[in-house]
Amino acid sequence: MQQKALTDYIFTSESVSEGHPDKICDRISDAVLDLYLKADPYSRVACETLVTTDTVVIAGETRGPESITKDLIEQTARDVIKSIGYDQEGFSYKTANIDVKLHSQSVDIAQGVDEGTGVDKEEGAGDQGIMFGYATKETDALMPAPLHYSHMILRRMAEDRRSGKLKGIEPDSKSQVTLEYKNDKPVGVKSVVVSTQHAEGLSQEDVKELVRPYIQEVLPEGWMPSEEELYVNPTGRFVIGGPVGDCGLTGRKIIVDTYGGAAPHGGGAFSGKDPTKVDRSAAYIARYLAKNVVAAGYAEGCTIQLSYAIGVSKPISVYLNTHGTGTAPETAIVDALQQLVDLRPRGIREHLKLNKPIYERTAAYGHFGRTATEDGGFSWERTDLVDELQRILG
């Protein structure tokens, strides 16, 4: 006997701020990527960063102009740390020891990607793997609501902290929003958790009152949790934070970066990778396709999976699921999408115009659910396929 799908449930997603140690690493890695792409749009970069007390290590593989020196990379990392707001004992943009260990990209990897080389003479994927895209009508951003609200709470706090409006709150923060669902629709908040680094001398209650307005501002009217379900710094104290309190690494917040666990994840991280790496570019195009399907009215929610083999240009598979909400056959939607977008690595890069220095801004508060910008940033959030989808599918 087939089990009936669960439609009433409780679901939680979390976010972390730009000052979280892992996010410092993501942002430095993406800032280094932007540095290379600004100098040469076809640079190859796979940059990883580690941060701990007084230390930043930047490692990985690159292929790009000689004008990108170690000194320039070090200054880029210091600029990132300063922008986030770290000038603390134990971790400061002024005094941190920055060790740059980048080296040349493997020629074996390069031959699988470079057009005209390798077995497949077209530009191939930089690695094998599976990538997912997702969209849902739960929010105007077509993102899962628990993650959307988690991001917004921390983003608003960070904006006011940097402007000086929010005093006493330091860069390292985490949020968690738990929603109740009825008939697969979010209907209210069960609980909210915010843990934020703060200045010495503030009590737990002080911090709670500083944070409360941001939660109230973000959540829909009437959704504020009860006082018993509002958890702010539940350990009672969070003065030691950032890399002094916890080591950070690039790529450890992939669920925060994507859909908060509401959709599958292929496993590959994004930050520090140039757009020949399908871990990043194919995940972006999958989100773009899923978002356009939902925006065009062909589903309430849509999941797309793409898979690739290293050195091979065409995708190995294309999968689409409208979770029982589709208004057109899924096979017809897949066919229409492939008519409109070339899913080979080069086609993805050109369609979304990914060979630009647009990546540092993606490193915190999610790669998806953002607003496309005039310089090409977040191009995968556009809904410019809607008219063509409706023309093809009717």
C-alpha angles and dihedrals in degrees: 000000000000114000116237115244115256111249102167114060148120120254133185135198131178137207133194129211129246087258095059108113093241091050092050085058094047091051096048090049092051092044089055089049090052090049090058096042092050089056095041122004090209097054117134116227135173103169126177126186134197124191131189136145109332091339140102122179119191116191140160144084130305142172114194148102120327088231088080099087131179089252091055092049091049092051090049090055092049090050090053093050091048092048091053090052107251114150098131136130105276096021124041134149087229101055110020114125106239117197116190114202102167118143139176122297117258112264089219091060092041094056091058092053104036114092112246095024134086126031095302104055092204120082104284133206114276092230143355118264151111125265131191135206126191141181133177137180092233090107137018088253088058089239132127107277100228092056094040092056093042090056094045095053093055095039093055091047091051093049092054093042092055093045091051094244093111108054128188095029118110129206103265113086143146132195135192128189124193117196133191117229128202119186088353092302125113109244105169150339121275097183145345127207124193122175114183136173111243143183122275112268099037116118124220089256091050091055092046091056091048092052099039097079091056092054091047092048095051103041120079116261112284094017099101108125123238117272090254090057096047106093117187116175092340092190088062099237136049109168099127106066146138119043091337090065101033138015115243132210135184115257102020096116101058095137090051088049094054129024107330093248094303090112134028122274124212092217102246121120122226111207120097094017124117117227095263084074105089090202083079109022097043091047088053094050091046090055089046092053095044091048092051092049091054094041090051090056099249095121144007088223132009134191122192127187125194126185132195142184121221112263093010119112104203121068113256092220142001119203129182130184125182092186095234093306100095122129093194132040111279092228090055091050091051091050091049093049092051090051090056103040132040104225096197112112094255092046091052093049093049096043094051094032092231100164092091134099093258103120111087090073091058095060098089135039095021138305090242136054092042131123120264112241132215093249092059099266115149090007087159088070094066119111096206095130094066098094093045092048090052091048092053099038099034 
